[in-house]
CSV table of C-alpha atoms in Angstrom, one decimal:
chain,number,residue,atom,x,y,z
A,295,MET,CA,27.3,84.8,261.5
A,296,PRO,CA,26.4,84.7,257.9
A,297,ASP,CA,26.5,87.5,255.4
A,298,ALA,CA,24.3,87.8,252.4
A,299,ALA,CA,24.8,85.1,249.8
A,300,GLY,CA,27.3,86.0,247.2
A,301,PRO,CA,30.7,85.1,245.9
A,302,ASP,CA,32.3,85.1,249.3
A,303,ASN,CA,29.7,82.7,250.6
A,304,ALA,CA,31.3,79.2,250.6
A,305,SER,CA,27.9,77.5,250.6
A,306,SER,CA,27.7,77.9,246.8
A,307,THR,CA,30.8,75.7,246.3
A,308,VAL,CA,30.2,72.9,248.8
A,309,ALA,CA,28.6,69.8,247.5
A,310,ALA,CA,25.5,68.5,249.3
A,311,PRO,CA,26.3,65.5,251.5
A,312,ALA,CA,24.8,62.1,250.8
A,313,ARG,CA,21.4,61.6,252.3
A,314,SER,CA,22.6,58.7,254.4
A,315,THR,CA,25.5,60.8,255.8
A,316,ALA,CA,23.1,63.6,256.6
A,317,ARG,CA,20.8,61.2,258.5
A,318,ALA,CA,23.8,59.7,260.4
A,319,ALA,CA,24.8,63.3,261.4
A,320,THR,CA,21.2,64.0,262.6
A,321,PHE,CA,21.3,60.9,264.9
A,322,LEU,CA,24.7,62.0,266.2
A,323,VAL,CA,23.5,65.5,267.0
A,324,ALA,CA,20.4,64.0,268.7
A,325,GLY,CA,22.6,61.8,270.8
A,326,THR,CA,24.7,64.7,272.0
A,327,PHE,CA,21.5,66.7,272.8
A,328,PHE,CA,20.3,63.8,274.8
A,329,MET,CA,23.6,63.6,276.7
A,330,GLU,CA,23.4,67.3,277.4
A,331,MET,CA,19.8,67.4,278.5
A,332,LEU,CA,20.2,64.3,280.6
A,333,ASP,CA,23.1,65.8,282.6
A,334,GLY,CA,20.8,68.7,283.4
A,335,THR,CA,18.4,66.6,285.4
A,336,ILE,CA,20.0,63.3,286.2
A,337,ILE,CA,21.7,64.5,289.4
A,338,ALA,CA,18.4,65.6,291.0
A,339,THR,CA,17.9,62.2,292.7
A,340,ALA,CA,21.7,62.0,293.6
A,341,LEU,CA,21.9,65.2,295.5
A,342,PRO,CA,21.7,63.6,299.0
A,343,GLN,CA,24.6,61.2,298.3
A,344,MET,CA,26.7,63.9,296.6
A,345,ALA,CA,26.1,66.3,299.5
A,346,HIS,CA,27.3,63.7,301.9
A,347,SER,CA,30.5,63.2,299.8
A,348,PHE,CA,31.2,66.9,299.8
A,349,GLY,CA,30.3,67.5,303.5
A,350,VAL,CA,27.5,70.0,302.7
A,351,GLY,CA,23.7,70.1,303.0
A,352,PRO,CA,21.6,68.8,300.0
A,353,VAL,CA,20.2,72.2,299.3
A,354,ALA,CA,23.7,73.5,298.6
A,355,LEU,CA,24.0,71.1,295.7
A,356,ASN,CA,21.5,73.3,293.8
A,357,LEU,CA,24.5,75.5,293.0
A,358,GLY,CA,25.8,72.7,290.7
A,359,MET,CA,22.5,72.4,288.9
A,360,THR,CA,22.2,76.2,288.6
A,361,ALA,CA,25.8,76.6,287.4
A,362,TYR,CA,25.1,74.2,284.5
A,363,LEU,CA,22.0,76.0,283.5
A,364,LEU,CA,23.7,79.4,283.7
A,365,ALA,CA,26.6,78.4,281.5
A,366,LEU,CA,24.2,76.8,278.9
A,367,ALA,CA,22.2,80.0,278.7
A,368,ALA,CA,25.1,82.4,278.7
A,369,PHE,CA,27.4,80.9,276.1
A,370,ILE,CA,24.9,79.8,273.5
A,371,PRO,CA,25.1,83.1,271.6
A,372,ILE,CA,28.8,82.7,270.7
A,373,GLY,CA,28.3,79.2,269.1
A,374,GLY,CA,27.3,80.6,265.7
A,375,TRP,CA,30.3,82.9,265.6
A,376,LEU,CA,32.7,80.0,266.6
A,377,ALA,CA,31.2,77.7,263.9
A,378,ASN,CA,31.8,80.3,261.2
A,379,ARG,CA,35.2,81.2,262.4
A,380,PHE,CA,36.7,77.8,262.9
A,381,GLY,CA,34.3,75.5,261.0
A,382,ALA,CA,31.2,73.7,262.3
A,383,ARG,CA,32.8,70.3,262.4
A,384,THR,CA,35.9,71.5,264.4
A,385,VAL,CA,33.7,73.4,266.9
A,386,PHE,CA,31.2,70.5,267.3
A,387,ALA,CA,33.9,67.8,267.9
A,388,SER,CA,35.9,70.1,270.2
A,389,ALA,CA,32.7,70.9,272.2
A,390,ILE,CA,32.0,67.2,272.6
A,391,GLY,CA,35.5,66.6,273.7
A,392,LEU,CA,35.4,69.4,276.3
A,393,PHE,CA,32.0,68.1,277.6
A,394,THR,CA,33.5,64.7,278.0
A,395,PHE,CA,36.6,66.1,279.9
A,396,ALA,CA,34.3,68.2,282.1
A,397,SER,CA,32.3,65.0,282.9
A,398,LEU,CA,35.6,63.4,284.1
A,399,LEU,CA,36.3,66.4,286.3
A,400,CYS,CA,32.8,66.2,287.8
A,401,ALA,CA,33.3,62.5,288.6
A,402,SER,CA,36.6,63.4,290.2
A,403,SER,CA,35.4,66.3,292.3
A,404,THR,CA,35.9,66.1,296.0
A,405,SER,CA,34.4,69.5,297.0
A,406,LEU,CA,31.3,71.5,296.2
A,407,TRP,CA,33.3,74.3,294.6
A,408,ALA,CA,35.4,71.9,292.4
A,409,PHE,CA,32.1,70.3,291.3
A,410,THR,CA,30.5,73.6,290.5
A,411,ALA,CA,33.5,74.8,288.5
A,412,SER,CA,33.3,71.5,286.5
A,413,ARG,CA,29.6,71.9,285.9
A,414,LEU,CA,30.3,75.4,284.6
A,415,LEU,CA,32.8,74.0,282.1
A,416,GLN,CA,30.4,71.3,281.2
A,417,GLY,CA,27.6,73.8,280.5
A,418,MET,CA,30.0,76.0,278.4
A,419,ALA,CA,30.8,73.0,276.2
A,420,GLY,CA,27.1,72.0,275.9
A,421,ALA,CA,26.3,75.6,274.9
A,422,ALA,CA,28.4,75.1,271.8
A,423,MET,CA,27.8,71.4,271.3
A,424,VAL,CA,24.1,71.3,270.6
A,425,PRO,CA,23.5,74.6,268.7
A,426,VAL,CA,26.4,74.0,266.4
A,427,GLY,CA,25.1,70.4,265.9
A,428,ARG,CA,21.7,71.8,264.9
A,429,LEU,CA,23.4,74.1,262.5
A,430,ILE,CA,25.2,71.1,261.0
A,431,VAL,CA,21.9,69.4,260.5
A,432,LEU,CA,20.4,72.5,258.9
A,433,ARG,CA,23.3,72.6,256.4
A,434,MET,CA,23.4,68.9,255.6
A,435,ALA,CA,19.7,68.0,255.5
A,436,GLY,CA,17.7,68.5,252.4
A,437,LYS,CA,14.5,70.5,252.5
A,438,GLY,CA,12.5,67.3,252.1
A,439,ASP,CA,14.1,65.8,255.2
A,440,LEU,CA,14.0,68.9,257.4
A,441,ILE,CA,10.9,68.0,259.4
A,442,ARG,CA,12.1,64.5,260.0
A,443,ALA,CA,15.6,65.8,261.0
A,444,MET,CA,14.2,68.4,263.4
A,445,GLY,CA,11.9,65.9,264.9
A,446,THR,CA,14.8,63.5,265.5
A,447,ILE,CA,16.8,66.3,267.2
A,448,VAL,CA,14.1,67.5,269.5
A,449,TRP,CA,13.0,64.2,271.1
A,450,PRO,CA,15.9,64.2,273.5
A,451,GLY,CA,14.8,67.5,274.9
A,452,LEU,CA,11.4,65.8,275.6
A,453,ILE,CA,12.5,62.5,277.1
A,454,ALA,CA,15.8,63.3,278.8
A,455,PRO,CA,14.3,65.4,281.5
A,456,VAL,CA,11.8,62.6,282.1
A,457,LEU,CA,14.4,59.8,282.2
A,458,GLY,CA,16.9,61.8,284.2
A,459,PRO,CA,15.6,61.5,287.7
A,460,PRO,CA,14.7,57.8,287.7
A,461,LEU,CA,17.9,56.9,285.9
A,462,GLY,CA,19.9,58.9,288.4
A,463,GLY,CA,18.1,57.1,291.3
A,464,LEU,CA,19.0,53.7,289.8
A,465,ILE,CA,22.7,54.6,289.4
A,466,VAL,CA,22.9,56.0,293.0
A,467,GLU,CA,21.1,52.9,294.3
A,468,TYR,CA,23.3,50.3,292.7
A,469,LEU,CA,26.5,52.1,292.0
A,470,SER,CA,27.5,55.6,293.1
A,471,TRP,CA,26.9,59.2,292.0
A,472,HIS,CA,30.3,59.3,290.2
A,473,TRP,CA,28.9,56.9,287.5
A,474,ILE,CA,26.4,59.6,286.5
A,475,PHE,CA,29.3,61.4,284.9
A,476,ILE,CA,31.6,58.4,284.1
A,477,ILE,CA,29.1,57.0,281.6
A,478,ASN,CA,29.6,60.1,279.5
A,479,ILE,CA,33.3,59.4,278.9
A,480,PRO,CA,33.1,56.4,276.5
A,481,LEU,CA,30.0,57.9,274.9
A,482,GLY,CA,31.8,61.2,274.4
A,483,ILE,CA,34.9,59.6,272.9
A,484,ALA,CA,32.8,57.7,270.5
A,485,ALA,CA,30.8,60.8,269.5
A,486,VAL,CA,34.0,62.8,268.8
A,487,ALA,CA,35.2,60.0,266.5
A,488,LEU,CA,31.9,59.9,264.7
A,489,ALA,CA,31.8,63.7,264.3
A,490,LEU,CA,35.2,63.7,262.6
A,491,ALA,CA,34.2,60.8,260.4
A,492,ILE,CA,30.7,61.8,259.4
A,493,VAL,CA,30.6,65.6,259.3
A,494,PRO,CA,32.2,67.2,256.2
A,495,ALA,CA,35.2,69.5,257.0
A,496,LYS,CA,33.5,72.3,255.0
A,497,LEU,CA,29.7,73.0,255.3
A,498,GLY,CA,29.3,76.3,253.5
A,499,GLU,CA,30.5,78.5,256.4
A,500,PRO,CA,30.0,82.1,255.5
A,501,ARG,CA,32.7,84.7,255.4
A,502,HIS,CA,34.2,85.3,258.8
A,503,ARG,CA,33.1,88.4,260.7
A,504,PRO,CA,34.8,90.0,263.7
A,505,LEU,CA,33.7,89.0,267.2
A,506,ASP,CA,31.2,91.4,268.8
A,507,MET,CA,32.9,91.4,272.2
A,508,LEU,CA,30.6,94.0,273.8
A,509,GLY,CA,27.5,92.2,272.6
A,510,PHE,CA,28.9,88.9,274.0
A,511,LEU,CA,29.6,90.5,277.4
A,512,LEU,CA,26.2,92.2,277.6
A,513,SER,CA,24.2,89.2,276.5
A,514,THR,CA,26.2,86.8,278.7
A,515,ALA,CA,25.7,89.0,281.8
A,516,ALA,CA,22.0,89.5,281.0
A,517,LEU,CA,21.3,85.8,280.6
A,518,MET,CA,23.2,84.8,283.7
A,519,LEU,CA,21.5,87.4,285.9
A,520,ILE,CA,18.1,86.6,284.6
A,521,VAL,CA,18.5,82.8,285.1
A,522,PHE,CA,20.2,83.2,288.5
A,523,GLY,CA,17.6,85.8,289.7
A,524,ILE,CA,14.6,83.6,288.7
A,525,ASP,CA,16.2,80.5,290.2
A,526,ALA,CA,16.7,82.4,293.5
A,527,LEU,CA,13.1,83.6,293.5
A,528,GLY,CA,11.7,80.2,292.6
A,529,ASN,CA,13.7,78.5,295.3
A,530,GLY,CA,12.5,80.9,298.0
A,531,HIS,CA,15.7,82.8,298.5
A,532,GLN,CA,15.9,84.4,301.9
A,533,ASP,CA,16.3,87.8,300.5
A,534,GLY,CA,13.7,88.1,297.8
A,535,GLY,CA,14.5,91.8,297.2
A,536,ILE,CA,18.0,91.0,296.1
A,537,ALA,CA,16.8,88.2,293.9
A,538,LEU,CA,14.2,90.4,292.3
A,539,ALA,CA,16.8,93.2,291.8
A,540,VAL,CA,19.2,90.7,290.1
A,541,THR,CA,16.4,89.6,287.8
A,542,LEU,CA,15.4,93.2,286.9
A,543,GLY,CA,19.1,94.0,286.3
A,544,GLY,CA,19.4,91.1,283.9
A,545,LEU,CA,16.3,92.3,282.0
A,546,ALA,CA,17.8,95.8,281.8
A,547,LEU,CA,21.0,94.4,280.4
A,548,GLY,CA,19.0,92.3,278.0
A,549,ALA,CA,17.3,95.5,276.7
A,550,LEU,CA,20.7,97.1,276.2
A,551,SER,CA,21.9,94.0,274.4
A,552,ILE,CA,19.0,94.2,272.0
A,553,ARG,CA,19.7,97.9,271.4
A,554,HIS,CA,23.4,97.1,270.8
A,555,PHE,CA,22.6,94.2,268.4
A,556,MET,CA,20.3,96.4,266.3
A,557,ARG,CA,23.0,99.1,265.9
A,558,HIS,CA,26.2,97.0,265.5
A,559,PRO,CA,27.4,96.4,261.9
A,560,HIS,CA,28.4,92.8,262.8
A,561,PRO,CA,26.3,91.8,265.9
A,562,LEU,CA,27.0,88.6,267.8
A,563,ILE,CA,23.3,87.8,267.6
A,564,ASP,CA,21.8,89.1,264.3
A,565,LEU,CA,18.1,89.9,264.9
A,566,ARG,CA,17.3,90.0,261.2
A,567,PRO,CA,15.6,86.5,261.3
A,568,LEU,CA,13.0,88.0,263.6
A,569,LYS,CA,11.7,89.9,260.5
A,570,VAL,CA,10.7,86.5,259.2
A,571,ARG,CA,7.1,86.1,260.5
A,572,THR,CA,7.1,82.3,261.0
A,573,PHE,CA,10.4,82.5,262.9
A,574,ALA,CA,9.4,85.4,265.1
A,575,VAL,CA,6.1,84.0,266.1
A,576,ILE,CA,7.7,80.7,267.1
A,577,VAL,CA,10.4,82.4,269.1
A,578,TYR,CA,7.9,84.5,271.1
A,579,GLY,CA,4.9,82.3,271.6
A,580,GLY,CA,7.0,79.1,271.3
A,581,THR,CA,9.1,80.1,274.3
A,582,LEU,CA,6.0,80.3,276.5
A,583,GLN,CA,4.9,76.8,275.3
A,584,ARG,CA,8.3,75.3,275.9
A,585,MET,CA,8.3,76.8,279.4
A,586,ALA,CA,5.0,74.9,280.0
A,587,ILE,CA,6.4,71.7,278.5
A,588,GLY,CA,9.7,72.1,280.6
A,589,ALA,CA,7.8,72.4,283.9
A,590,MET,CA,6.3,68.9,283.7
A,591,PRO,CA,9.4,66.8,284.3
A,592,LEU,CA,9.8,68.7,287.6
A,593,LEU,CA,6.2,68.8,288.8
A,594,LEU,CA,5.2,65.2,288.1
A,595,PRO,CA,7.9,63.4,290.0
A,596,LEU,CA,7.4,65.7,292.9
A,597,LEU,CA,3.7,65.2,292.8
A,598,PHE,CA,4.0,61.5,293.0
A,599,GLN,CA,6.7,61.4,295.7
A,600,VAL,CA,5.7,64.4,297.9
A,601,GLY,CA,2.0,64.6,297.2
A,602,PHE,CA,1.1,60.9,296.8
A,603,TYR,CA,4.0,59.5,299.0
A,604,ALA,CA,5.0,57.1,296.2
A,605,ASP,CA,8.5,55.5,296.3
A,606,PRO,CA,11.0,56.7,293.7
A,607,VAL,CA,10.6,53.5,291.6
A,608,THR,CA,6.8,53.9,291.4
A,609,ALA,CA,7.1,57.6,290.6
A,610,GLY,CA,9.7,57.0,287.9
A,611,GLY,CA,7.6,54.2,286.4
A,612,LEU,CA,4.5,56.5,286.1
A,613,VAL,CA,6.5,59.3,284.6
A,614,LEU,CA,7.8,56.9,281.9
A,615,PHE,CA,4.3,56.8,280.4
A,616,MET,CA,4.9,60.4,279.3
A,617,PHE,CA,8.0,59.1,277.6
A,618,ALA,CA,5.9,56.4,275.9
A,619,GLY,CA,3.6,59.1,274.6
A,620,ASN,CA,6.5,61.0,273.2
A,621,LEU,CA,7.8,58.0,271.2
A,622,ALA,CA,4.3,57.0,270.0
A,623,MET,CA,3.7,60.4,268.5
A,624,LYS,CA,7.0,60.4,266.6
A,625,THR,CA,5.6,57.9,264.1
A,626,VAL,CA,2.7,60.0,263.0
A,627,THR,CA,4.0,63.6,263.3
A,628,THR,CA,5.0,64.1,259.7
A,629,PRO,CA,1.9,62.5,258.1
A,630,VAL,CA,-0.4,64.5,260.4
A,631,LEU,CA,1.4,67.8,259.5
A,632,LYS,CA,1.2,67.0,255.8
A,633,ARG,CA,-2.5,66.1,256.1
A,634,PHE,CA,-3.7,69.1,258.1
A,635,GLY,CA,-0.9,71.7,257.9
A,636,PHE,CA,1.2,73.4,260.6
A,637,TRP,CA,-1.4,76.1,261.6
A,638,ARG,CA,-4.2,73.6,262.3
A,639,VAL,CA,-2.0,71.1,264.0
A,640,MET,CA,-0.2,73.6,266.3
A,641,THR,CA,-3.2,75.6,267.3
A,642,LEU,CA,-5.5,72.5,268.1
A,643,ASN,CA,-2.7,70.4,269.5
A,644,GLY,CA,-1.5,73.4,271.6
A,645,VAL,CA,-4.9,73.5,273.3
A,646,LEU,CA,-4.8,69.8,273.9
A,647,ALA,CA,-1.3,70.0,275.3
A,648,ALA,CA,-2.4,72.7,277.7
A,649,LEU,CA,-5.5,70.7,278.7
A,650,ALA,CA,-3.4,67.6,279.4
A,651,ILE,CA,-1.3,69.7,281.8
A,652,ALA,CA,-4.4,71.0,283.5
A,653,ALA,CA,-5.7,67.4,283.7
A,654,CYS,CA,-2.8,66.5,286.0
A,655,ALA,CA,-4.5,68.8,288.6
A,656,THR,CA,-7.4,66.4,288.8
A,657,LEU,CA,-5.2,63.4,289.9
A,658,SER,CA,-5.3,62.2,293.4
A,659,PRO,CA,-3.6,59.5,295.5
A,660,ALA,CA,-6.8,57.4,295.1
A,661,ALA,CA,-6.6,57.6,291.3
A,662,PRO,CA,-5.9,54.2,289.7
A,663,HIS,CA,-2.5,53.9,288.1
A,664,TRP,CA,-4.1,53.1,284.7
A,665,LEU,CA,-5.9,56.5,284.7
A,666,ILE,CA,-2.7,58.3,285.6
A,667,ALA,CA,-0.9,56.4,282.8
A,668,VAL,CA,-3.5,57.5,280.3
A,669,VAL,CA,-3.3,61.2,281.3
A,670,LEU,CA,0.5,61.1,281.1
A,671,PHE,CA,0.6,59.2,277.9
A,672,ALA,CA,-1.7,61.7,276.2
A,673,GLY,CA,0.2,64.6,277.6
A,674,GLY,CA,3.5,63.2,276.3
A,675,ALA,CA,2.0,62.7,272.9
A,676,PHE,CA,0.7,66.2,272.6
A,677,ARG,CA,3.9,67.8,273.9
A,678,SER,CA,5.9,65.8,271.4
A,679,MET,CA,3.8,66.9,268.5
A,680,GLN,CA,3.9,70.6,269.6
A,681,PHE,CA,7.7,70.6,270.2
A,682,THR,CA,8.5,69.0,266.9
A,683,SER,CA,6.1,71.3,264.9
A,684,LEU,CA,7.5,74.4,266.6
A,685,THR,CA,11.1,73.4,265.8
A,686,ALA,CA,10.4,72.4,262.2
A,687,ILE,CA,8.4,75.4,261.0
A,688,GLN,CA,10.6,78.1,262.5
A,689,PHE,CA,13.2,77.6,259.8
A,690,ALA,CA,10.7,77.1,256.9
A,691,ASP,CA,11.1,80.7,255.6
A,692,VAL,CA,14.5,81.7,256.9
A,693,PRO,CA,16.9,82.4,254.0
A,694,PRO,CA,20.0,80.2,253.9
A,695,GLU,CA,22.3,83.2,254.5
A,696,GLN,CA,20.5,83.8,257.8
A,697,GLN,CA,20.3,80.2,259.1
A,698,ALA,CA,23.3,80.5,261.4
A,699,ASP,CA,21.9,83.6,263.0
A,700,ALA,CA,18.4,82.0,263.3
A,701,ASN,CA,19.9,78.8,264.7
A,702,SER,CA,21.9,80.7,267.4
A,703,LEU,CA,18.8,82.7,268.5
A,704,SER,CA,16.5,79.7,268.4
A,705,SER,CA,18.9,77.5,270.4
A,706,MET,CA,19.2,80.2,273.0
A,707,MET,CA,15.5,80.5,273.3
A,708,ILE,CA,14.9,76.8,273.4
A,709,GLN,CA,17.4,76.3,276.2
A,710,LEU,CA,16.0,79.3,278.1
A,711,GLY,CA,12.4,78.1,277.6
A,712,LEU,CA,13.0,74.6,278.9
A,713,GLY,CA,15.3,75.8,281.7
A,714,LEU,CA,12.8,78.5,282.8
A,715,GLY,CA,10.1,75.9,282.7
A,716,VAL,CA,11.8,74.1,285.5
A,717,LEU,CA,12.1,77.4,287.4
A,718,LEU,CA,8.4,78.2,286.6
A,719,GLY,CA,7.2,74.9,288.1
A,720,ALA,CA,9.3,75.5,291.3
A,721,SER,CA,8.2,79.2,291.5
A,722,LEU,CA,4.5,78.3,291.2
A,723,LEU,CA,4.8,75.6,294.0
A,724,ASN,CA,6.6,78.1,296.3
A,725,LEU,CA,4.0,80.8,295.5
A,726,SER,CA,1.1,78.5,296.4
A,727,VAL,CA,2.8,77.5,299.6
A,728,TRP,CA,3.4,81.1,300.5
A,729,LEU,CA,-0.1,82.2,299.6
A,730,GLY,CA,-1.3,79.4,301.9
A,731,GLY,CA,0.7,80.8,304.8
A,732,ARG,CA,3.0,77.8,305.0
A,733,ALA,CA,6.3,79.4,303.8
A,734,GLY,CA,9.1,76.9,304.2
A,735,GLU,CA,6.9,73.8,304.4
A,736,PRO,CA,6.7,71.1,301.8
A,737,PRO,CA,4.1,71.5,299.1
A,738,MET,CA,0.7,69.8,299.4
A,739,ILE,CA,-1.6,68.4,296.7
A,740,GLY,CA,-3.4,71.7,296.5
A,741,ASP,CA,-0.2,73.5,295.7
A,742,PHE,CA,0.5,71.1,292.8
A,743,ARG,CA,-3.0,71.6,291.5
A,744,PHE,CA,-2.4,75.4,291.5
A,745,ALA,CA,1.0,74.9,289.7
A,746,PHE,CA,-0.5,72.6,287.0
A,747,VAL,CA,-3.4,75.0,286.2
A,748,ALA,CA,-1.1,78.0,286.1
A,749,THR,CA,1.4,76.2,283.9
A,750,ALA,CA,-1.4,75.3,281.5
A,751,LEU,CA,-2.4,78.9,281.3
A,752,VAL,CA,1.2,79.9,280.4
A,753,GLY,CA,1.0,77.3,277.5
A,754,MET,CA,-2.3,78.8,276.4
A,755,LEU,CA,-0.8,82.3,276.3
A,756,GLY,CA,1.9,81.0,273.9
A,757,LEU,CA,-0.9,80.1,271.4
A,758,ILE,CA,-1.9,83.7,270.9
A,759,ASP,CA,1.2,84.2,268.6
A,760,LEU,CA,0.4,81.1,266.7
A,761,TRP,CA,-3.1,82.3,265.9
A,762,ARG,CA,-1.5,85.2,264.1
A,763,LEU,CA,0.2,83.0,261.6
A,764,PRO,CA,-1.3,82.7,258.1
A,765,ARG,CA,-3.3,79.5,257.6
A,766,ASP,CA,-0.8,78.2,255.0
A,767,ALA,CA,2.3,78.8,257.1
A,768,GLY,CA,5.0,76.3,256.3
A,769,ALA,CA,3.1,74.8,253.3
A,770,ALA,CA,6.1,75.0,251.0
A,771,LEU,CA,8.2,73.1,253.6
A,772,LEU,CA,5.5,70.3,253.7
A,773,ARG,CA,5.5,70.1,249.9
A,774,ARG,CA,9.2,69.5,249.9
A,775,THR,CA,8.8,66.7,252.5
A,776,ASP,CA,9.0,63.2,251.2
């Protein structure tokens, strides 16, 4: 974690990288983020075939998905410390290599427990790979390129969950589930080579600080218990009391972690960036908005397949219109932000994004495909604008000496927000089924409508923090943008 700027801070002696090199590094980090996010959802449509290979029921394979999410959430906090201790390039390249090796282990697994262990290792690697990659971009990109760079990095988080299920279905249909992980191997090897070639060996890493082991153990245990407990509640765990107790225990450990970080002289997660208003507001309210965004890639494919009885190809084709909306908005995000400013864009666009989620509750099996496509395209465009804006402005006022701390905290909250969004969608569906007296039965269209409206309300709650921002928030960042 960084110390205050001074003679011991190496950033004062490191030359700024060439603009073309910084952009190449940005695309590399975006590619690794895409690979990580894709692996979180691509196995969803492959679960039946994998379960048959392992000789277990399909539901048991949820353990592999949960293990990946748990490891991602739990090991993100240590990424900043590792980058400062061993160098950002070394940690980034090593994490890609470990992720690639774990993918090979996943493809070679012959049992559920071997697969789960491989997914844990893959999640641990991803927890260091993407946050450290983001830190590299923060240190390499000039202020004028920060919005563009952050926009490039976040788009994989928007489209990978959408592309994952249909892509996984195609691979399973024409090859086998093993290829879901085999395709990571050549991509990972190429990414390691590019990281070593593009990223400078020294990027202004601050003076090394000792590892806060107690903080690491507390935060890791807290995050794992919270994610596991909410996952168990959302999937209708047979003993809801135990799942609730686990969740509350994780929250209690989380409170202890915060207390520890505020008192420790060299905390694993330095909370000082939360004193920066733009950063704090985006962390708190932004997490709720990311949860609403993250629920959609789960709810929409299920709506089309379970509620509308569409085949996987048709369902995947419809969801791809959201992907098209994401891409279309990328071309106008920076000009819109420069014209209207962060506050106006995020508050108005946040309302439109929430309304687009609620609009999905009006869809029915009789709705023409063109109408569904329009709703999903608009929703994808609004969520893309919101995600990019949130990611860019949060670092606008963070001092350079606190960027590593802010990046670690932000990365953790982004991963948790998107991951908890999936759990939010599942929990709302199960809640509606339970309230309807149909516990254990598949969700009906009415259950999806309840889930969409409730998810939209969660997104609206996240806007309360944004309204507290000053009207000129991020203005200096926009003036520095080309």
